[in-house]
Coordinates of C-alpha atoms in Angstrom, one line a residue:
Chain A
X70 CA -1.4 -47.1 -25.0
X71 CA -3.2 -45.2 -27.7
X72 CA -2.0 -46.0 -31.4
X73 CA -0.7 -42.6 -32.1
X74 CA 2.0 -42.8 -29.3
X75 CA 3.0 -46.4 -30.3
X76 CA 3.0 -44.8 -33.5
X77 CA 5.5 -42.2 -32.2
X78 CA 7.0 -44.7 -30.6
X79 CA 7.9 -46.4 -33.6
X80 CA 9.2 -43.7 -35.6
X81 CA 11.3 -42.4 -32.4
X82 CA 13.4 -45.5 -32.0
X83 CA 13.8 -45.5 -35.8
X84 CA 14.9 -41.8 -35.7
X85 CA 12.9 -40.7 -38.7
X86 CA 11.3 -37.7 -37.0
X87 CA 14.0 -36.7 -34.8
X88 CA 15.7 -33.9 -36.9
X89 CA 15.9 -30.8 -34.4
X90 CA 17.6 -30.1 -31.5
X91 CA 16.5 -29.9 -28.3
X92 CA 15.5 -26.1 -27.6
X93 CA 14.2 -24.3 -24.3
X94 CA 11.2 -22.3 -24.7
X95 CA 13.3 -19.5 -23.3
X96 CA 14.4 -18.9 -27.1
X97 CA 11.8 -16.3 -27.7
X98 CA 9.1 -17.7 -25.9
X99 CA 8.5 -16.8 -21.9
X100 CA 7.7 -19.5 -19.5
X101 CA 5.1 -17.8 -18.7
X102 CA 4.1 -17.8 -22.0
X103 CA 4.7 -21.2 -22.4
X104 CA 2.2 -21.9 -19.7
X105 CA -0.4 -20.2 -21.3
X106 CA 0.0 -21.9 -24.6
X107 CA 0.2 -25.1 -23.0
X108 CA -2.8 -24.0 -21.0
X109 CA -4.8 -24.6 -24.3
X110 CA -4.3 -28.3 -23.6
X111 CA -5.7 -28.0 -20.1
X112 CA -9.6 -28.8 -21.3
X113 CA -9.0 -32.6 -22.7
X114 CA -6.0 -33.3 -21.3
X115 CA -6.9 -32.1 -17.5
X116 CA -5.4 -29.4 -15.4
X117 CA -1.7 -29.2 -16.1
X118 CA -2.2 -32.1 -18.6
X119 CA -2.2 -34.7 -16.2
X120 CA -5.5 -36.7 -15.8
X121 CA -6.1 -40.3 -16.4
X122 CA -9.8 -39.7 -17.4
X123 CA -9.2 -37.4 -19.8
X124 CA -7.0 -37.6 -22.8
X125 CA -3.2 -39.1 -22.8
X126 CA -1.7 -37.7 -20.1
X127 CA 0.6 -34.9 -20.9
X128 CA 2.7 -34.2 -17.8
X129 CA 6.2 -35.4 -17.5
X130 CA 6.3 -36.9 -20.8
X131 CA 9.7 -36.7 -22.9
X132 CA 10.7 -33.4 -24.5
X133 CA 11.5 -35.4 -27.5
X134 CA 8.2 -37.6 -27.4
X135 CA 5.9 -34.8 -27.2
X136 CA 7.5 -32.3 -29.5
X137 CA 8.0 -35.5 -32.0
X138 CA 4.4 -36.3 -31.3
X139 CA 2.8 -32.4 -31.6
X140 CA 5.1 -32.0 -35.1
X141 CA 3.9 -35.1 -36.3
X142 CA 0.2 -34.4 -35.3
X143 CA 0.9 -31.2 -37.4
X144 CA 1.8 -32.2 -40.4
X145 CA -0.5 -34.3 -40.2
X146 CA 1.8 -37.5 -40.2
X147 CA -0.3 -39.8 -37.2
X148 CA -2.4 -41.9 -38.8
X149 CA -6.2 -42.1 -37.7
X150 CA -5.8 -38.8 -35.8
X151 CA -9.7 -37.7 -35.4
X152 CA -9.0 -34.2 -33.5
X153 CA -5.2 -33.0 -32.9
X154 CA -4.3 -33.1 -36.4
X155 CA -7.0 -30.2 -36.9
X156 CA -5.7 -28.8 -33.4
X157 CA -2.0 -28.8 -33.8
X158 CA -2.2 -26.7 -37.2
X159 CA -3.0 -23.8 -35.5
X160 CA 0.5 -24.4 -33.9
X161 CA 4.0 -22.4 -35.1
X162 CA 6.4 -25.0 -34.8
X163 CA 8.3 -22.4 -31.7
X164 CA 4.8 -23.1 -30.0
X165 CA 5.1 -26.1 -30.0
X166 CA 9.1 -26.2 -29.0
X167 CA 7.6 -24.3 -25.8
X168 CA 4.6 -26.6 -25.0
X169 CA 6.9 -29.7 -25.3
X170 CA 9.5 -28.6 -23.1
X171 CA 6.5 -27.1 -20.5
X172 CA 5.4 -30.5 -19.9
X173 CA 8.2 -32.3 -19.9
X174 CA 8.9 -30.3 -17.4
X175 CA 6.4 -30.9 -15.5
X176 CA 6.2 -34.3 -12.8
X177 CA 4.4 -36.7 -14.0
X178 CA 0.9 -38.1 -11.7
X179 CA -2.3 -38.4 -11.0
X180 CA -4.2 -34.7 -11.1
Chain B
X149 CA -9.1 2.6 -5.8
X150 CA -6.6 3.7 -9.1
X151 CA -4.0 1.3 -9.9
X152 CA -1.3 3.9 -8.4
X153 CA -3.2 3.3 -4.9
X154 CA -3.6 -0.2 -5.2
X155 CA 0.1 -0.8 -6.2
X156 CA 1.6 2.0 -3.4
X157 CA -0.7 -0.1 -0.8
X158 CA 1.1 -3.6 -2.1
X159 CA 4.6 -1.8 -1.4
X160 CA 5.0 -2.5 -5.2
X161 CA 7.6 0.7 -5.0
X162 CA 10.3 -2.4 -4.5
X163 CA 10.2 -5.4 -6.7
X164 CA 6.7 -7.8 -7.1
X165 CA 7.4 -11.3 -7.5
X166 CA 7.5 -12.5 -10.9
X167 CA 4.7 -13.4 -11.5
X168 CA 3.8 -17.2 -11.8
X169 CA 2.7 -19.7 -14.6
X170 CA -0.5 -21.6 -14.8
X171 CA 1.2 -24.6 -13.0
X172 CA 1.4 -24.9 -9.3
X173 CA 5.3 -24.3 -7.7
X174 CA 6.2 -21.2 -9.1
X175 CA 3.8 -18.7 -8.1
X176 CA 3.3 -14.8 -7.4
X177 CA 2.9 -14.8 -3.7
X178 CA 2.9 -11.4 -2.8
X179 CA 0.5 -10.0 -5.5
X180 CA -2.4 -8.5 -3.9
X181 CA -6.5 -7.0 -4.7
X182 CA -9.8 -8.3 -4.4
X183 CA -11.3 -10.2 -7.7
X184 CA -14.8 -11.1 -7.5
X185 CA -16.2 -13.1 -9.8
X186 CA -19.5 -13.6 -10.5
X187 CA -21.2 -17.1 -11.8
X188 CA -20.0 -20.3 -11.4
X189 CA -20.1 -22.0 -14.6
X190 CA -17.3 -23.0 -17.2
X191 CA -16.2 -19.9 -17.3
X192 CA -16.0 -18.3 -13.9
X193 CA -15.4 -21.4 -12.4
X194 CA -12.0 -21.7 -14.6
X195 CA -11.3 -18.1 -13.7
X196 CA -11.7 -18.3 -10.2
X197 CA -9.5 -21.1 -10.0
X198 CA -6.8 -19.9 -12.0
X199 CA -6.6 -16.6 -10.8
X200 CA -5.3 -18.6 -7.0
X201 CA -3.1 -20.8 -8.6
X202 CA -1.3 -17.5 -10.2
X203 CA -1.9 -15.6 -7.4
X204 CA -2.0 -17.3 -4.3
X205 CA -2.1 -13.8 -2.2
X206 CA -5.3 -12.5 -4.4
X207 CA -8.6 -13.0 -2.2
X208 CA -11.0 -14.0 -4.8
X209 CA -15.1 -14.4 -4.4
X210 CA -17.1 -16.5 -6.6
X211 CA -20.8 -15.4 -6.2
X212 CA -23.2 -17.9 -8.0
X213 CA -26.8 -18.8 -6.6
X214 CA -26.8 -22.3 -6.9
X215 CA -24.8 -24.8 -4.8
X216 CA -24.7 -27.0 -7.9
X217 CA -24.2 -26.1 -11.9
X218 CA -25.7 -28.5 -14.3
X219 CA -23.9 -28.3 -17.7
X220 CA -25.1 -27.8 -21.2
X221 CA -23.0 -29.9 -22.9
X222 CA -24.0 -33.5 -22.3
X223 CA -27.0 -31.9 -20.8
X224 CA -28.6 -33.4 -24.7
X225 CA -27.0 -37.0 -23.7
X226 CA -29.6 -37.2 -20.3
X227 CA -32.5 -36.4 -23.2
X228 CA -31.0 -39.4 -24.5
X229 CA -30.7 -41.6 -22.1
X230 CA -26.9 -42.0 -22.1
X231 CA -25.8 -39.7 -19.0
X232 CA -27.5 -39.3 -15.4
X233 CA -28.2 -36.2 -14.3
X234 CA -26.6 -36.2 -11.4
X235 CA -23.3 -36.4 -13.5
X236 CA -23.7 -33.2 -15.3
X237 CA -24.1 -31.2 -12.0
X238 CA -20.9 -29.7 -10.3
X239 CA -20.3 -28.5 -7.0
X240 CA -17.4 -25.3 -5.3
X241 CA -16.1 -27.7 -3.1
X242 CA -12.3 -27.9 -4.8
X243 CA -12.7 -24.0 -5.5
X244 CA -13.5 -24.0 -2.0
X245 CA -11.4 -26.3 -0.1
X246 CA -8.2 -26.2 -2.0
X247 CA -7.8 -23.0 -3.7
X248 CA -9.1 -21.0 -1.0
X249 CA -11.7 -19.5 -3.0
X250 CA -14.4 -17.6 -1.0
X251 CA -17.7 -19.2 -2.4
X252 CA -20.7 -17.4 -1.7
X253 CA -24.3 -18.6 -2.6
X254 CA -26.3 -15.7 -3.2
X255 CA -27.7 -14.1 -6.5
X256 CA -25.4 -10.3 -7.7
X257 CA -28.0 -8.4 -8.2
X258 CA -26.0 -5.4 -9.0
X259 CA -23.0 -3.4 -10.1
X260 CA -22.2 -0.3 -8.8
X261 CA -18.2 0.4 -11.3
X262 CA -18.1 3.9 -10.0
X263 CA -17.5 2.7 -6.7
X264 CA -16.6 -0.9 -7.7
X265 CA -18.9 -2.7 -6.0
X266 CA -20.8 -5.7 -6.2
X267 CA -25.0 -5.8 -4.1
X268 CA -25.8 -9.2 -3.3
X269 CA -29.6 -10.1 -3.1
X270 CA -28.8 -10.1 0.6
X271 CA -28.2 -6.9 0.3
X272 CA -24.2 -7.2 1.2
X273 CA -22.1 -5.2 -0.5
X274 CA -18.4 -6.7 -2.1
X275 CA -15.9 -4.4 -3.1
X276 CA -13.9 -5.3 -5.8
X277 CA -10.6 -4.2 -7.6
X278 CA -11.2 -6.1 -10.5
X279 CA -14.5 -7.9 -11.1
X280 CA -15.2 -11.0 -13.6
X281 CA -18.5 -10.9 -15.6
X282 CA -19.5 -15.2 -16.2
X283 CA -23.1 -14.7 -16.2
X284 CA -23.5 -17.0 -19.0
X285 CA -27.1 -16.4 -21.3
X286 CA -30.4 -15.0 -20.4
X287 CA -33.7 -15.6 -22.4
X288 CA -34.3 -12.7 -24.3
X289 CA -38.6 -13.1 -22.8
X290 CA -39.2 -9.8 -25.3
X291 CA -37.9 -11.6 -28.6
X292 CA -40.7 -14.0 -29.2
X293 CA -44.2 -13.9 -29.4
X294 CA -46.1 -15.8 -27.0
X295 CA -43.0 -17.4 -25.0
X296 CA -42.8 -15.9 -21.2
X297 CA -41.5 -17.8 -18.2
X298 CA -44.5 -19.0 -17.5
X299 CA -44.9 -20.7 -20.9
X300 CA -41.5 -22.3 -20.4
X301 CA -42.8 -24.4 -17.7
X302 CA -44.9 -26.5 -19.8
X303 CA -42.9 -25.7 -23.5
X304 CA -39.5 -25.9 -21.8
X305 CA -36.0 -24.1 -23.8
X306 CA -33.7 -26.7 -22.0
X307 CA -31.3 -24.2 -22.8
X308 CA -30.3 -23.8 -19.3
X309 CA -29.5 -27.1 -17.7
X310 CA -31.4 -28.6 -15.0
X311 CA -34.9 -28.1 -13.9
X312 CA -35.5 -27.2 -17.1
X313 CA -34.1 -30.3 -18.8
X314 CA -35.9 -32.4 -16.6
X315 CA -39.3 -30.7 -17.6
X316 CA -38.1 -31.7 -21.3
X317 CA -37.4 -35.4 -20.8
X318 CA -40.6 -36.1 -18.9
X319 CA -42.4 -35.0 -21.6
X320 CA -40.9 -37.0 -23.7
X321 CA -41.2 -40.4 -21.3
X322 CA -44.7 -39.1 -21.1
X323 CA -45.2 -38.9 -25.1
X324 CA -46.8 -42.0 -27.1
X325 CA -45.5 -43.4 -29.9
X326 CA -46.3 -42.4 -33.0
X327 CA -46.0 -38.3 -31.6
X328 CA -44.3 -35.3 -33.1
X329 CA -41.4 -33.6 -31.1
X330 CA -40.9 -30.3 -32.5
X331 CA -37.6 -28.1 -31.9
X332 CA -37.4 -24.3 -32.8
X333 CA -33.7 -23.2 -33.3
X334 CA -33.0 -19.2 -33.1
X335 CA -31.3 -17.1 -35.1
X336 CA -27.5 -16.7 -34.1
X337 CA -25.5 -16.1 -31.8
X338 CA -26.5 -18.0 -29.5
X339 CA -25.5 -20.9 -26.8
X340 CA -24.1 -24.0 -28.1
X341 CA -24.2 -23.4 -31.8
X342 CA -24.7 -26.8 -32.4
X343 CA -26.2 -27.7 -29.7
X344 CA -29.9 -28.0 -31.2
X345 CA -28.7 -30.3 -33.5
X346 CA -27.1 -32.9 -30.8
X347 CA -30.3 -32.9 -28.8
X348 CA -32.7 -34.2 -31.7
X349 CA -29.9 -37.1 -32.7
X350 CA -30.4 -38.1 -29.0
X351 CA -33.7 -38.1 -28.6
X352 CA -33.9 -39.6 -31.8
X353 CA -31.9 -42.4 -30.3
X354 CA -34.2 -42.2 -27.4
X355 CA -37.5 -42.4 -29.8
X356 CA -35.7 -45.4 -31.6
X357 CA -35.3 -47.5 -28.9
X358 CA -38.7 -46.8 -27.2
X359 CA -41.1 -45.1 -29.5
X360 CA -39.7 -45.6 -32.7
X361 CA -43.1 -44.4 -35.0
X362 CA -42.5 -41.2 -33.7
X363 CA -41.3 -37.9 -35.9
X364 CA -38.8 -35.2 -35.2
X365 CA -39.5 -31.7 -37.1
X366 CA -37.1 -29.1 -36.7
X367 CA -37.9 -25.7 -37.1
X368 CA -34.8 -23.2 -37.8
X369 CA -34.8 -19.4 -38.0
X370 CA -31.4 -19.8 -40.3
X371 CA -31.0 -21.5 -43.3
X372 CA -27.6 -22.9 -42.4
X373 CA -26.1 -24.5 -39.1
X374 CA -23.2 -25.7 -37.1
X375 CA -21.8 -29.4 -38.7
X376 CA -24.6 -29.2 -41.1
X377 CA -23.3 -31.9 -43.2
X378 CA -22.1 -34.0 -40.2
X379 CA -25.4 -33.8 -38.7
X380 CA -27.5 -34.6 -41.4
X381 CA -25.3 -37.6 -42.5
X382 CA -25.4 -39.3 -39.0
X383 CA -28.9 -38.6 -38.9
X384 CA -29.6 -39.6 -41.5
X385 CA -27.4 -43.2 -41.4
X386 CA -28.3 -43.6 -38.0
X387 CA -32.4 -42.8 -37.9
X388 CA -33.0 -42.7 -41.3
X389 CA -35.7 -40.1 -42.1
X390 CA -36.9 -39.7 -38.5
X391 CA -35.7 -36.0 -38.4
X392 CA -36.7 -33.5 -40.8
X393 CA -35.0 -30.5 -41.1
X394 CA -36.9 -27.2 -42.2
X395 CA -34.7 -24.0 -42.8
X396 CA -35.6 -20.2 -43.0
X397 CA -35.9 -20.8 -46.9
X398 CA -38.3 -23.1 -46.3
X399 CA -40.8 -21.5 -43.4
X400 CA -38.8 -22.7 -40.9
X401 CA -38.9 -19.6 -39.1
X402 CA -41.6 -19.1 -36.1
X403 CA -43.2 -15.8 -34.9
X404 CA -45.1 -16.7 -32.2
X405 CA -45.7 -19.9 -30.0
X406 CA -49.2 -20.8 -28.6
X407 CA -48.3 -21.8 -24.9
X408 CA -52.4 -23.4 -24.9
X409 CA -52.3 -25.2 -27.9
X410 CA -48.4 -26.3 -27.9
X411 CA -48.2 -25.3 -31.0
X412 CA -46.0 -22.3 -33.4
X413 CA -46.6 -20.2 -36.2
X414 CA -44.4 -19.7 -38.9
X415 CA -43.2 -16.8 -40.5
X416 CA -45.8 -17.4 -43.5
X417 CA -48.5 -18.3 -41.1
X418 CA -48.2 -22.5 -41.1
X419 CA -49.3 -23.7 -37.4
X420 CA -47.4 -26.4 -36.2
X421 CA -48.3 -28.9 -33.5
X422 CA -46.7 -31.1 -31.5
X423 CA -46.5 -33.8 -28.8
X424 CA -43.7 -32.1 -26.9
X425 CA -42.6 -28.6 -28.2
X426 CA -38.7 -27.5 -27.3
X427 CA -38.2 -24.0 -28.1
X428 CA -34.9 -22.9 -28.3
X429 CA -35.8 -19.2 -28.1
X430 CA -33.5 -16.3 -29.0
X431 CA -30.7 -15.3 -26.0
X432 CA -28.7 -12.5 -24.7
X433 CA -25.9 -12.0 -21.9
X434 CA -26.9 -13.0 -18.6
X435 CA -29.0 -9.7 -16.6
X436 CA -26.0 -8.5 -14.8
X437 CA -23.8 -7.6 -18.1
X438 CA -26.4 -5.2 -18.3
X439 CA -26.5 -4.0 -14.8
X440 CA -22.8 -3.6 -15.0
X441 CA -23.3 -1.3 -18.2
X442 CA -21.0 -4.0 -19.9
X443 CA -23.7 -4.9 -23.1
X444 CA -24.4 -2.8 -26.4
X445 CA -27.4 -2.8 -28.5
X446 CA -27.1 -6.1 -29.9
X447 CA -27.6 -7.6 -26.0
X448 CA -24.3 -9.0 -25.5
X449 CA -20.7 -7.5 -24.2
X450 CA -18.3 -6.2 -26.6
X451 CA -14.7 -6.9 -25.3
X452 CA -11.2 -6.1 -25.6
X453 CA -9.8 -9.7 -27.3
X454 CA -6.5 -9.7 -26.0
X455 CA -7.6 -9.4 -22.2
X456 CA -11.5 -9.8 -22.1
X457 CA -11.6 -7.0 -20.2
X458 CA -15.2 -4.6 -21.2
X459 CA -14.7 -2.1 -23.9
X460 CA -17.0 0.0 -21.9
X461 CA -16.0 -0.3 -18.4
X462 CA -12.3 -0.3 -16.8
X463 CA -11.7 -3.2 -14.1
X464 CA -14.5 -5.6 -15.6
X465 CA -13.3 -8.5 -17.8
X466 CA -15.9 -11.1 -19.3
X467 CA -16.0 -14.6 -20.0
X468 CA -18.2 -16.5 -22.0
X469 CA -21.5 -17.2 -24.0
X470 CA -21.7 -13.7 -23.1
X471 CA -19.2 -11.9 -24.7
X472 CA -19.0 -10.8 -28.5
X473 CA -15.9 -13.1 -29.4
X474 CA -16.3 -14.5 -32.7
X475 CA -15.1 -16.2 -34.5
X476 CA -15.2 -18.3 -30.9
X477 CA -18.2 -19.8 -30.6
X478 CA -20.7 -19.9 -27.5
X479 CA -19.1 -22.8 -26.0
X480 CA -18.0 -24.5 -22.6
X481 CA -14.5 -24.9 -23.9
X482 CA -14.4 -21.0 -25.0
X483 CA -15.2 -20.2 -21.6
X484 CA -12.8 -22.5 -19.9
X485 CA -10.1 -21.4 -22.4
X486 CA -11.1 -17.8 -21.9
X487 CA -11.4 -18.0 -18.4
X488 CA -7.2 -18.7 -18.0
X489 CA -6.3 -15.7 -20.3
X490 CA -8.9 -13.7 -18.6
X491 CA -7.3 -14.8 -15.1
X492 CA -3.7 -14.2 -16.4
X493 CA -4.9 -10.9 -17.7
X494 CA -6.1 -9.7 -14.5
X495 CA -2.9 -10.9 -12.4
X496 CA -0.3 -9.0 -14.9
X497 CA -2.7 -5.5 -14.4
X498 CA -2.5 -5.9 -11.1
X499 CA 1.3 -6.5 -11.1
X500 CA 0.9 -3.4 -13.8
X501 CA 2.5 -5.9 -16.2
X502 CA 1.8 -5.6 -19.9
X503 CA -1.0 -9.2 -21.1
X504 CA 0.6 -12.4 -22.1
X505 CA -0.3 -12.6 -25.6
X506 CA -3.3 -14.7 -25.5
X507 CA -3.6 -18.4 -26.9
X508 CA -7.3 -19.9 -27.0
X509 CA -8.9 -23.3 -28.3
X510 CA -12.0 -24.6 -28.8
X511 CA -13.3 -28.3 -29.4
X512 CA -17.2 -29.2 -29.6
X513 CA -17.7 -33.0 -29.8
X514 CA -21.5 -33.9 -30.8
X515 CA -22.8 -37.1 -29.8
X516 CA -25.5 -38.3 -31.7
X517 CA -25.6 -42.0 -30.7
X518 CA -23.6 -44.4 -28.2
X519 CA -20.7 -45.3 -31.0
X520 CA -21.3 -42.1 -32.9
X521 CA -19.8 -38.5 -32.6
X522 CA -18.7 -35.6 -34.7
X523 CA -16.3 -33.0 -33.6
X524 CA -15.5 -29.0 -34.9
X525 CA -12.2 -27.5 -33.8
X526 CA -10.8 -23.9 -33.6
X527 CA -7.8 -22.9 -32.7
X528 CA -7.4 -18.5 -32.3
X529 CA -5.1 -15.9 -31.9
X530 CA -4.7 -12.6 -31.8
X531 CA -4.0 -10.7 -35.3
X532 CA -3.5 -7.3 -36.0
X533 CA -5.9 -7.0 -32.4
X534 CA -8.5 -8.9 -33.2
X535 CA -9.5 -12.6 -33.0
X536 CA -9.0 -15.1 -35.6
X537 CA -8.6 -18.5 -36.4
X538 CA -5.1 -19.6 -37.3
X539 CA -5.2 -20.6 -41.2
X540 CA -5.4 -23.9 -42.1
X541 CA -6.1 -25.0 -38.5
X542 CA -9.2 -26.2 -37.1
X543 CA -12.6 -27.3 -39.0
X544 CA -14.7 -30.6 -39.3
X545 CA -14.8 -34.2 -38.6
X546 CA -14.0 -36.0 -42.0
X547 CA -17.3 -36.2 -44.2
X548 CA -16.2 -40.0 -44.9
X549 CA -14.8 -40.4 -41.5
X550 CA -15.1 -44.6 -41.1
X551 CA -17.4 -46.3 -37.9
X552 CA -14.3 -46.5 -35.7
X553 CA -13.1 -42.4 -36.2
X554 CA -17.0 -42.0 -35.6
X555 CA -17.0 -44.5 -32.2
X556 CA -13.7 -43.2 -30.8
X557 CA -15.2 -39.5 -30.8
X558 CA -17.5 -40.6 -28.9
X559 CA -14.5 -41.7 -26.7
X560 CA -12.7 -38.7 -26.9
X561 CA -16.1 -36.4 -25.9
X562 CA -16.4 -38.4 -22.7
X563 CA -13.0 -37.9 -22.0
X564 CA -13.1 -34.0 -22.7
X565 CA -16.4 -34.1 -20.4
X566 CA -14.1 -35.8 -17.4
X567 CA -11.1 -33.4 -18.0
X568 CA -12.9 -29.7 -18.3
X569 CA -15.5 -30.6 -15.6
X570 CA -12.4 -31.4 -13.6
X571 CA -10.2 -28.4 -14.8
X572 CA -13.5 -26.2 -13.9
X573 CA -14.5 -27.4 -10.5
X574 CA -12.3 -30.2 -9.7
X575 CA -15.3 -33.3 -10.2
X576 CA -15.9 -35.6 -13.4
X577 CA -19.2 -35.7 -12.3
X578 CA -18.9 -39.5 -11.9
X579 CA -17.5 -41.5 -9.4
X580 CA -13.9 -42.0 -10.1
X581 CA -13.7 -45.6 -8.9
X582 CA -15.6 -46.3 -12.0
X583 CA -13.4 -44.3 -14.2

């Protein structure tokens, strides 16, 4: 497991980061657009972010450990992030609300 | 056919199906047209693709000549000895076999968007209602003195993966030690913005390891470049002075290349030689932009940002190194990224839907040794209708990034390479066993 999900790991079970409540994408975001912001993940992460040779699997993940993890990445709180740090900046915080609850959504497996 | 036609022949009088997300399940079914798409690299590839798993009903034909692409990026890694070539190429097979794509190998050698219609080199004719432009670069032959097709044979661009790229690192196994590699680097736009850069760190590392008395002189038409600090740091840490860098400012620019001699002339007259020459000549879109009426002046396709669709010509969208879509650069991951918008785009006008506001990303990892990589990031958006990088996202690798953030980019590129190849044509281009 990579350090920055241990890392969320962590702070989860400690409840540090947990401070909103779960919210559906349908709050001002589409599903549809949902997908296509989640889409953005697609290129590392593998179709419908589930691929073991690419980049942590996505797919089927929590809500909360995803949104937790994407916030985090953000505000740039995962230390020894190389890429998603710069990546998850150019996220609104609804984004990534929508992107978390697309792929936990989503079954988990092999691509 | 008008979009009233096309709609009255789906029966759209009643209700479409919604239409579906970018994940398989829910899906639009009953939306109907022809979407041809033509080239099979990042970008059509990931359109063609997309477009089925939206739209399962569309019937959608990928025309691309070759039965196998060979990618640009890591294309620099075979120079250095760190990939195969046989696991940058990429076959239609998934396209094929489970998206029901109809694949056919044959050049477009024209576009007819009065009629909509596609001539194949066969001389078969495809109708189309909407039509996908991926056709990637072409060599602009008329922008450089001296450098033809013929030339390229023995002074090769490499700027097109494959054959070409071959020529390259022959020439380099065939080079003695102690010789001068020279690499010319255009003005922009152009492919792979940083692409010039990556391929002298690995043939540095190549030189290192079996020629290391040899030089590296790079010759640039600009007087800045992509990850210019990044670069010059690793090269610098890595291969100590083995690469010298010689900007616009500086002569760097060439004029003319001398195909007999292997050799260029600067701007100011200085005649370089070298062992092996690389010129990275200046580019433009791909020949059918232009046959589709799609390109302006400049050589390359204005487009519409939020649905890639041509500024000049209803019912043809474009993907890629060939459209005008800074700030996005030239890259593989554009085109993938662009590709999904572009497919979603073209399933909401035929369900006569207003766009999804488009979402797009880039990432360009540069590997300039084994345990050593540097990556640039974008994310972009659409404001006030046109594109632009979300503030304070995005941007460089850490100037005083430590060994392990430089080693575990190099992880993270591999890993990028495995997952796009995959999104694009459904093959890492390695055997997975050995994943």
């Amino acid at each position: 497991m990579p350090d920055s999900w241990k890392f969320v790991g962590a702070v989860l079970t400690a409840g540090l980061l947990f401070t909103s409540v779960h919210s559906h994408a349908g709050d001002g975001i589409s599903y549809q657009q949902a997908s296509l912001l989640a889409a953005t993940c697609f290129a590392c992460h593998g179709t419908d972010g589930r691929m073991a040779e690419g980049i942590d699997p996505l797919a089927g993940r929590s809500y909360q450990a995803l949104r937790a993890t994407l916030m985090a990445f953000r505000d740039d709180q995962i230390p020894n992030a190389t890429v998603m740090n710069r990546i998850a900046a150019g996220y609104s915080e609804e984004e990534i609300d929508a992107i978390a609850t697309y792929f936990s959504g989503l079954p988990a497996g092999r691509e | 056919m008008n979009r009233r036609k096309l709609l009255q022949l789906l029966g759209a009088g009643g209700a479409l199906a919604a239409a579906g997300p970018l994940a398989s399940g829910v899906v639009a079914a009953r939306t109907r047209g022809r979407v041809v798409v033509i080239g099979g690299g990042f970008g059509g590839a990931t359109t063609a693709k997309y477009l089925k798993r939206m739209a399962p009903g569309l019937q959608v034909t990928l025309v691309e000549p070759a039965s196998q692409f060979y990618t640009c990026p890591f294309s620099n890694l075979y120079l250095g000895g760190m990939r195969d070539m046989q696991y940058i190429a990429h076959g239609y097979d998934e396209l094929r076999n489970r998206y029901g794509v109809e694949v056919i190998h044959q050049l477009a050698e024209d576009v007819d968007a009065g009629s909509h219609s596609v001539r194949l080199a066969g001389g078969e004719e495809l109708g189309y209602d909407r039509l996908v432009l991926s056709p990637g670069i072409d060599i602009d032959w008329d922008a450089l003195e001296g450098y033809d097709e013929e030339v390229a044979q023995d002074i090769p661009h490499a700027w097109k993966a494959g054959e070409q790229t071959r020529i390259l690192r022959q020439q380099l196994e065939a080079m003695e030690d102690g010789g001068t590699f020279i690499l010319t680097a255009p003005e922009n736009p152009f492919r792979c913005p940083p692409g010039p850069y990556e391929r002298v760190a690995q043939i540095a590392h190549y030189f290192s390891r079996h020629k290391p008395r040899s030089k590296i002189l790079v010759l640039d038409a600009k007087d800045g470049f992509s990850k210019q600090g990044l670069f010059m740091d690793g090269w610098n840490t890595i291969y100590g002075d083995m690469i010298e860098w010689v900007g616009r400012s500086d002569d760097g620019g060439i004029v003319r290349v001398d195909g007999r001699e292997r050799a260029v002339e600067t701007e100011f007259g200085e005649i370089h030689h070298a062992d092996v020459l690389n010129v990275v000549p200046p580019q433009k879109a791909g020949f059918i932009a232009d046959r589709a009426g799609v390109t302006d002046a400049s050589g390359w396709v204005p487009v519409k940002p939020e649905t890639f669709e041509s500024r000049e010509v209803d019912d043809i969208y474009v993907v890629g190194d060939a459209t005008i879509a800074a700030p996005m650069p030239k890259s593989g991951f554009c085109a993938n990224a662009q590709g999904r918008v572009v497919a979603a785009a073209i399933v909401a006008s035929l369900e006569d839907r207003e766009p999804l506001a488009p979402a797009w990303t880039n990432t360009c990892y540069s590997v300039l040794a084994p345990d050593y990589a540097v990556s640039v990031a974008g994310v972009y958006r659409l404001v006030d209708g046109e594109i632009a990088e979300v503030e304070g996202s995005g941007g460089l690798s850490p100037a005083d990034a430590d060994a392990d953030f430089r080693r575990r980019e190099v992880e993270y590129a591999i890993r990028w390479y495995n997952a796009i190849a995959m999104d694009a044509w459904g093959t890492t281009g390695l055997p997975r066993a050995l994943s």
